[in-house]
Amino acid sequence: EVEAIEAVLRKYGFPDYRNFLFRRQGEEYKDVAENLMPDVLIEDDCESIGGEKEMTYTNISPEAKKKIHHIPVKEFIGIGHLPNELAQLASY
């Protein structure tokens, strides 16, 4: 599956298509987020699978939450309404 995703990224010209993270066996999404420690985490609200309790941000450690700005978006709405600049996202 990872190879298929990499092929799609390469096909459509994504920069640095090999630089993406994913869950490995035994990991949860919170583990990926805590290892990466992004400045901003944008994720859908998981409404169709149980809501907030299923979201990555909900499950990361309190220490990580202090360092990550969380932007939840409605499921299936997309991110086109969000600012393009990281500095703007950090205060969104």
PDB file of C-alpha atoms in Angstrom:
ATOM      1  CA  GLU A   1       0.000   0.000   0.000  1.00  0.00           C
ATOM      2  CA  VAL A   2       2.835   2.413   0.815  1.00  0.00           C
ATOM      3  CA  GLU A   3       4.332   1.841  -2.630  1.00  0.00           C
ATOM      4  CA  ALA A   4       0.982   2.617  -4.272  1.00  0.00           C
ATOM      5  CA  ILE A   5       0.697   5.901  -2.386  1.00  0.00           C
ATOM      6  CA  GLU A   6       4.274   6.799  -3.279  1.00  0.00           C
ATOM      7  CA  ALA A   7       3.490   6.108  -6.955  1.00  0.00           C
ATOM      8  CA  VAL A   8       0.507   8.489  -6.868  1.00  0.00           C
ATOM      9  CA  LEU A   9       2.580  11.215  -5.207  1.00  0.00           C
ATOM     10  CA  ARG A  10       5.343  10.766  -7.798  1.00  0.00           C
ATOM     11  CA  LYS A  11       2.842  10.697 -10.690  1.00  0.00           C
ATOM     12  CA  TYR A  12       1.298  14.024  -9.694  1.00  0.00           C
ATOM     13  CA  GLY A  13       4.595  15.767  -9.018  1.00  0.00           C
ATOM     14  CA  PHE A  14       4.512  16.094  -5.249  1.00  0.00           C
ATOM     15  CA  PRO A  15       7.856  17.442  -4.056  1.00  0.00           C
ATOM     16  CA  ASP A  16       9.946  14.956  -2.111  1.00  0.00           C
ATOM     17  CA  TYR A  17       7.390  12.166  -2.508  1.00  0.00           C
ATOM     18  CA  ARG A  18       9.491   9.813  -0.389  1.00  0.00           C
ATOM     19  CA  ASN A  19       9.160  12.091   2.630  1.00  0.00           C
ATOM     20  CA  PHE A  20       5.866  10.970   4.109  1.00  0.00           C
ATOM     21  CA  LEU A  21       5.022   9.249   7.357  1.00  0.00           C
ATOM     22  CA  PHE A  22       2.633   6.420   8.073  1.00  0.00           C
ATOM     23  CA  ARG A  23       1.732   4.041  10.875  1.00  0.00           C
ATOM     24  CA  ARG A  24       3.850   0.960  11.190  1.00  0.00           C
ATOM     25  CA  GLN A  25       2.612  -2.286  12.683  1.00  0.00           C
ATOM     26  CA  GLY A  26       1.748  -1.735  16.340  1.00  0.00           C
ATOM     27  CA  GLU A  27       1.642   2.052  16.029  1.00  0.00           C
ATOM     28  CA  GLU A  28      -1.297   4.388  16.358  1.00  0.00           C
ATOM     29  CA  TYR A  29      -1.689   7.740  14.626  1.00  0.00           C
ATOM     30  CA  LYS A  30      -0.812   9.474  17.894  1.00  0.00           C
ATOM     31  CA  ASP A  31       2.583   7.753  17.787  1.00  0.00           C
ATOM     32  CA  VAL A  32       3.284   9.142  14.330  1.00  0.00           C
ATOM     33  CA  ALA A  33       2.241  12.642  15.419  1.00  0.00           C
ATOM     34  CA  GLU A  34       4.312  12.523  18.601  1.00  0.00           C
ATOM     35  CA  ASN A  35       7.379  11.326  16.690  1.00  0.00           C
ATOM     36  CA  LEU A  36       6.987  14.051  14.068  1.00  0.00           C
ATOM     37  CA  MET A  37       5.906  16.816  16.479  1.00  0.00           C
ATOM     38  CA  PRO A  38       4.446  19.099  13.804  1.00  0.00           C
ATOM     39  CA  ASP A  39       3.886  22.777  14.511  1.00  0.00           C
ATOM     40  CA  VAL A  40       0.349  22.398  13.164  1.00  0.00           C
ATOM     41  CA  LEU A  41      -1.853  19.296  12.942  1.00  0.00           C
ATOM     42  CA  ILE A  42      -4.824  19.513  10.586  1.00  0.00           C
ATOM     43  CA  GLU A  43      -7.243  16.601  10.744  1.00  0.00           C
ATOM     44  CA  ASP A  44     -10.871  15.902  10.070  1.00  0.00           C
ATOM     45  CA  ASP A  45     -13.286  15.586  12.968  1.00  0.00           C
ATOM     46  CA  CYS A  46     -13.767  11.802  12.469  1.00  0.00           C
ATOM     47  CA  GLU A  47     -17.530  12.256  12.749  1.00  0.00           C
ATOM     48  CA  SER A  48     -18.365   9.083  10.818  1.00  0.00           C
ATOM     49  CA  ILE A  49     -16.142   6.849  12.982  1.00  0.00           C
ATOM     50  CA  GLY A  50     -16.934   8.127  16.455  1.00  0.00           C
ATOM     51  CA  GLY A  51     -15.931  11.762  16.555  1.00  0.00           C
ATOM     52  CA  GLU A  52     -13.421  13.427  18.829  1.00  0.00           C
ATOM     53  CA  LYS A  53     -12.334  10.271  20.648  1.00  0.00           C
ATOM     54  CA  GLU A  54     -10.995   8.912  17.326  1.00  0.00           C
ATOM     55  CA  MET A  55      -8.986  12.020  16.452  1.00  0.00           C
ATOM     56  CA  THR A  56      -5.195  11.950  16.632  1.00  0.00           C
ATOM     57  CA  TYR A  57      -4.933  15.133  18.694  1.00  0.00           C
ATOM     58  CA  THR A  58      -7.291  13.782  21.349  1.00  0.00           C
ATOM     59  CA  ASN A  59      -4.984  10.831  21.923  1.00  0.00           C
ATOM     60  CA  ILE A  60      -1.562  12.483  22.010  1.00  0.00           C
ATOM     61  CA  SER A  61       0.167  13.227  25.296  1.00  0.00           C
ATOM     62  CA  PRO A  62      -0.554  16.443  27.214  1.00  0.00           C
ATOM     63  CA  GLU A  63       3.079  17.489  26.658  1.00  0.00           C
ATOM     64  CA  ALA A  64       2.711  17.106  22.888  1.00  0.00           C
ATOM     65  CA  LYS A  65      -0.580  19.030  22.905  1.00  0.00           C
ATOM     66  CA  LYS A  66       1.243  22.036  24.361  1.00  0.00           C
ATOM     67  CA  LYS A  67       3.552  22.100  21.316  1.00  0.00           C
ATOM     68  CA  ILE A  68       1.110  21.315  18.498  1.00  0.00           C
ATOM     69  CA  HIS A  69      -1.498  23.763  17.195  1.00  0.00           C
ATOM     70  CA  HIS A  70      -4.576  21.697  16.312  1.00  0.00           C
ATOM     71  CA  ILE A  71      -6.948  22.593  13.497  1.00  0.00           C
ATOM     72  CA  PRO A  72      -9.929  20.247  13.232  1.00  0.00           C
ATOM     73  CA  VAL A  73     -11.980  20.447  10.039  1.00  0.00           C
ATOM     74  CA  LYS A  74     -15.381  18.980   9.263  1.00  0.00           C
ATOM     75  CA  GLU A  75     -15.163  15.539   7.719  1.00  0.00           C
ATOM     76  CA  PHE A  76     -15.233  15.513   3.895  1.00  0.00           C
ATOM     77  CA  ILE A  77     -15.105  19.336   3.692  1.00  0.00           C
ATOM     78  CA  GLY A  78     -11.432  19.578   2.741  1.00  0.00           C
ATOM     79  CA  ILE A  79      -8.807  22.153   3.609  1.00  0.00           C
ATOM     80  CA  GLY A  80      -9.272  24.666   0.797  1.00  0.00           C
ATOM     81  CA  HIS A  81     -10.624  27.264   3.229  1.00  0.00           C
ATOM     82  CA  LEU A  82      -7.448  27.258   5.348  1.00  0.00           C
ATOM     83  CA  PRO A  83      -4.623  29.788   4.940  1.00  0.00           C
ATOM     84  CA  ASN A  84      -1.714  28.742   2.722  1.00  0.00           C
ATOM     85  CA  GLU A  85       1.009  30.144   4.960  1.00  0.00           C
ATOM     86  CA  LEU A  86       2.264  28.274   8.021  1.00  0.00           C
ATOM     87  CA  ALA A  87       2.465  31.500  10.028  1.00  0.00           C
ATOM     88  CA  GLN A  88      -1.231  32.113   9.369  1.00  0.00           C
ATOM     89  CA  LEU A  89      -2.135  28.515  10.225  1.00  0.00           C
ATOM     90  CA  ALA A  90      -0.368  28.794  13.564  1.00  0.00           C
ATOM     91  CA  SER A  91      -2.903  31.389  14.685  1.00  0.00           C
ATOM     92  CA  TYR A  92      -5.944  30.012  12.853  1.00  0.00           C
TER      93      TYR A  92
END
